[in-house]
C-alpha positions as a printed NumPy array, in Angstrom:
array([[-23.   ,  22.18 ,  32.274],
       [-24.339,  24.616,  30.038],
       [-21.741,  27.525,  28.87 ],
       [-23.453,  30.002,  30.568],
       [-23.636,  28.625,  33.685],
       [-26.847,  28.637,  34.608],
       [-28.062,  24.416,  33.554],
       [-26.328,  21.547,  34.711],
       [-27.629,  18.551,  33.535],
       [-26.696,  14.497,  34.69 ],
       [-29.002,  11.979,  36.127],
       [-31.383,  11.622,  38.936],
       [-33.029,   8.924,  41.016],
       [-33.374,   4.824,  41.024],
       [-36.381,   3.646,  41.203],
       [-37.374,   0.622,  43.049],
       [-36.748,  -1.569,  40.426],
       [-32.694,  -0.565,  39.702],
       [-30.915,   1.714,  37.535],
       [-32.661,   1.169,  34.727],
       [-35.365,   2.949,  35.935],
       [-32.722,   6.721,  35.603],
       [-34.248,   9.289,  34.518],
       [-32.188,  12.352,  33.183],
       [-32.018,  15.879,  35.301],
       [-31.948,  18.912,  34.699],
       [-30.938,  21.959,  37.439],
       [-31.897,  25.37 ,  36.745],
       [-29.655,  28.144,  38.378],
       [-30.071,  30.18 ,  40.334],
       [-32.454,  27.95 ,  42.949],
       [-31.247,  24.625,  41.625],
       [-34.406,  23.322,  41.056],
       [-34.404,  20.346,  39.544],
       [-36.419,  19.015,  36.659],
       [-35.999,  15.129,  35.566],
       [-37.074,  14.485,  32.064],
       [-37.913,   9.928,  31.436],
       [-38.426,   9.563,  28.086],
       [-41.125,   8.723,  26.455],
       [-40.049,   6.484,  23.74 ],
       [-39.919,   3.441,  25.815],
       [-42.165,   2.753,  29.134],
       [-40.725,  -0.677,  29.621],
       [-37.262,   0.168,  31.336],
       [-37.508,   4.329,  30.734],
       [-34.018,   5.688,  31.628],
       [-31.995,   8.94 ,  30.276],
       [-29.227,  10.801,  30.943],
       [-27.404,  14.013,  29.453],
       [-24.047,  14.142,  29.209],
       [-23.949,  17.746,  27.367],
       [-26.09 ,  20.48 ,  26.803],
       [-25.819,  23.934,  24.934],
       [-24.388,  27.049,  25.401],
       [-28.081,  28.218,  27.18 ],
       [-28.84 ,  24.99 ,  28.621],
       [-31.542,  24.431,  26.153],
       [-30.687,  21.617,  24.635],
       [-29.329,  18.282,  25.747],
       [-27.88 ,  15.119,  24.956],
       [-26.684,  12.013,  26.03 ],
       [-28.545,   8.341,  25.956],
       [-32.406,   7.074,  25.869],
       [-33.693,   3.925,  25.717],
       [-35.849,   2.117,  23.012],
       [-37.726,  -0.819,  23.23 ],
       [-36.412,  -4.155,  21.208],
       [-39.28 ,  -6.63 ,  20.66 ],
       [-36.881,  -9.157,  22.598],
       [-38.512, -10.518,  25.383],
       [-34.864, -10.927,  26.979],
       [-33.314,  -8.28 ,  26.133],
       [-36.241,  -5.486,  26.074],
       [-33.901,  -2.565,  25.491],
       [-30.775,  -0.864,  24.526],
       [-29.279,   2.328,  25.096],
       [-29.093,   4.612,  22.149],
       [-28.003,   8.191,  21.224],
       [-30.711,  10.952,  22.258],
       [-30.871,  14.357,  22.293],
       [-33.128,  16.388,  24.735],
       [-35.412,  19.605,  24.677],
       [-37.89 ,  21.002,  26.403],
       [-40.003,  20.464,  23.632],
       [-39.915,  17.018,  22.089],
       [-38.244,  15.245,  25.218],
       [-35.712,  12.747,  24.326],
       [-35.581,  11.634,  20.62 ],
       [-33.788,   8.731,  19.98 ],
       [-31.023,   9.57 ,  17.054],
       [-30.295,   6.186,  16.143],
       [-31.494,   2.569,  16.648],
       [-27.795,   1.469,  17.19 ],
       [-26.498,   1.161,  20.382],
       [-24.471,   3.694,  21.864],
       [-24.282,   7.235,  22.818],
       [-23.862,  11.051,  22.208],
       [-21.325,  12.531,  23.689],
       [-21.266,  16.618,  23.166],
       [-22.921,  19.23 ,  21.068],
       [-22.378,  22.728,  19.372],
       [-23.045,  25.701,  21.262],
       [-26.225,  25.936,  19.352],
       [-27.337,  22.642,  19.868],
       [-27.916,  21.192,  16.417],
       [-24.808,  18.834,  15.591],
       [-24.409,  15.989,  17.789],
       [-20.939,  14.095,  17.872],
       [-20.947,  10.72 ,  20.043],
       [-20.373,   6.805,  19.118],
       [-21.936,   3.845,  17.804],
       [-21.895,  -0.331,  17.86 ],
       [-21.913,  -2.583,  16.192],
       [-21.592,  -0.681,  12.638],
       [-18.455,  -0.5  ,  10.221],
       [-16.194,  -0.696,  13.162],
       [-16.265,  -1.663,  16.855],
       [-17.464,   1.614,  17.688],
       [-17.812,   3.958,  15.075],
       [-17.544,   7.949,  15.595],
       [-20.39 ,  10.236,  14.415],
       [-21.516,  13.439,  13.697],
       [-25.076,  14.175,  13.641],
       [-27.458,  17.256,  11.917],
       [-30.892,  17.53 ,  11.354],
       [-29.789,  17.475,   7.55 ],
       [-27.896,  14.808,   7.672],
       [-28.565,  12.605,  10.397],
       [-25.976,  10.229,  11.726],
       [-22.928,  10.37 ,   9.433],
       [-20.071,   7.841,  10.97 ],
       [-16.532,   9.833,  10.933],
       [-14.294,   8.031,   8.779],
       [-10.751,   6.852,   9.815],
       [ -8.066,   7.279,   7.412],
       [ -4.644,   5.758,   6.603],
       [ -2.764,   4.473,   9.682],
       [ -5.563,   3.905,  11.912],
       [ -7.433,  -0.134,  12.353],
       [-10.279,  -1.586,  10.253],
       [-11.924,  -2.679,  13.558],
       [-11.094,   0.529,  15.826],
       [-12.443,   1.912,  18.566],
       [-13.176,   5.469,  17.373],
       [-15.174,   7.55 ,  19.743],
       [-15.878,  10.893,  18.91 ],
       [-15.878,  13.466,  22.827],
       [-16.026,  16.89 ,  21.527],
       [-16.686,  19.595,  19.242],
       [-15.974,  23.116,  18.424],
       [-19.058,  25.64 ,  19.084],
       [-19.485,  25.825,  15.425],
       [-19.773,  22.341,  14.99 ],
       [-17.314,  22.206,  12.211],
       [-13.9  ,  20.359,  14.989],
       [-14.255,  17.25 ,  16.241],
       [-12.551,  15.559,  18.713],
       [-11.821,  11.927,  20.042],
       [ -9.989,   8.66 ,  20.679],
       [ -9.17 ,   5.79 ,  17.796],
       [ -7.169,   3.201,  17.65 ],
       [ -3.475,   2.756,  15.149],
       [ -2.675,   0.41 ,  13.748],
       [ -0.265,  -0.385,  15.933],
       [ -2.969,  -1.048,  18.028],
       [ -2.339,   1.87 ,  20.105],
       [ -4.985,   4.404,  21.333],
       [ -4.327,   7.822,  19.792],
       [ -6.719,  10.938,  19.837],
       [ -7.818,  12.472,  16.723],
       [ -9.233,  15.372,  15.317],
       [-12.092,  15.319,  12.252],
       [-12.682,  18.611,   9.87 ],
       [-14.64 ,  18.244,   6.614],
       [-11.34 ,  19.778,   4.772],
       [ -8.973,  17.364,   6.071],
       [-10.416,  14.092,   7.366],
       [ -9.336,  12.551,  10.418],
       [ -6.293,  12.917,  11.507],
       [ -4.056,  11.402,  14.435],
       [ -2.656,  13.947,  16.932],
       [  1.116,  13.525,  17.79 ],
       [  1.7  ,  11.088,  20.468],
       [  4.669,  11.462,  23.376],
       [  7.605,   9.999,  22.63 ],
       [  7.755,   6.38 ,  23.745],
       [ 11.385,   4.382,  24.053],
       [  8.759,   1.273,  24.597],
       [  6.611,   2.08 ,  21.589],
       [  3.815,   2.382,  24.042],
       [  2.426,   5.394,  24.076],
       [ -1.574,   6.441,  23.932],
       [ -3.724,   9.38 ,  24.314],
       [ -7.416,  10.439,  24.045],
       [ -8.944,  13.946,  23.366],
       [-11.859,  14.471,  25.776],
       [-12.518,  18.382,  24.851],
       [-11.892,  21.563,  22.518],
       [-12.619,  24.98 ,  23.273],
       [-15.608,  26.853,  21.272],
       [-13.234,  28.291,  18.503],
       [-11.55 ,  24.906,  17.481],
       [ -8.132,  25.741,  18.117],
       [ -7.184,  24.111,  21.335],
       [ -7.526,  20.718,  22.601],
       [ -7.554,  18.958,  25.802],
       [ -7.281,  15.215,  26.694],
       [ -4.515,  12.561,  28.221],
       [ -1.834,  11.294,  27.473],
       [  0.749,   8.884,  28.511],
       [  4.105,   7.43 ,  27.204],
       [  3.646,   3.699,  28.2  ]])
């Protein structure tokens, strides 16, 4: 859902052939009418969908598909990020897939495979491209570090890793400071785990779950 209000975006429709065949949609208040967007970067098994979009709806971003040159495995699932204008463009040829955006649309945060860790957090810019987030002292070499949101400047981001007491904790990246492990609940077990699934547009308040076993 788009901040204003007026573009929600998801998936819509199988096609005869299964749900690989998805392509994303797009609803535009106030009618609803729906627009589905397959992209065009792969015609083999074309599916999409948006898991974010902007503050005005205008731009999107979730996962595409890309063809592999493997006969038995034609394609995977990558990163993509959706306008009007260019469709879906692929951000990556890794696996995996972006998770939020800024309120202007032009940094990207979401996770990889198969990379420097099991799945590696990123930020992405135009600039830049895909920059992994690092994890710091106290959290595993082989983590699962997935980043779920970011602050309408695109400067907070937010997420789920992995301890190394091989408990998942959320975390929270800033260029100043790194990535750091939010406080857990206390745990007489040693057990607890949380994950941050959202911050609000002005980076100073997080949301997420968390449990003490």
């Amino acid at each position: 859902l788009s901040s204003d209000g007026n573009v929600v975006g998801g998936e819509s429709g199988l096609s005869p052939f299964g749900p690989a065949d998805t392509a994303a949609g797009l609803w535009f208040g106030p009618g609803w009418s729906l627009t589905s967007s397959v992209p065009s970067t792969n015609t083999i098994e074309p599916y999409a969908l948006i898991w974010d979009l902007n503050q005005d709806g205008t731009v999107g971003v979730g996962l595409t598909a890309i063809a592999t040159g493997d006969p038995l495995d034609p394609t995977i699932s990558v990163p993509g990020r959706w306008t009007s204008a260019s469709g879906f463009v692929p951000l990556s040829t890794l696996s995996g897939q972006a998770h939020a955006l800024n309120a202007t649309g032009d940094v990207v945060v979401g996770h990889l495979t198969g990379t420097t860790t099991a799945l590696a957090a990123f930020r992405w810019t135009a600039a830049t491209g895909i920059v992994e987030l690092p994890t710091a002292g106290g959290f595993a070499s082989n983590t699962l570090h997935i980043a779920y949101g970011v602050s309408a400047d695109g400067n907070v981001v937010v997420g789920r890793s992995r301890n190394t007491s091989n408990q998942n904790v959320a975390f929270v990246w800033t260029a100043a400071l790194g990535t750091r492990e939010l406080p857990q609940l206390p745990s007489a077990t040693g057990a607890s785990r949380s994950q941050a699934r959202g911050i609000n547009a002005a980076g100073n308040v997080i949301v997420g779950w968390a449990r003490d076993s």
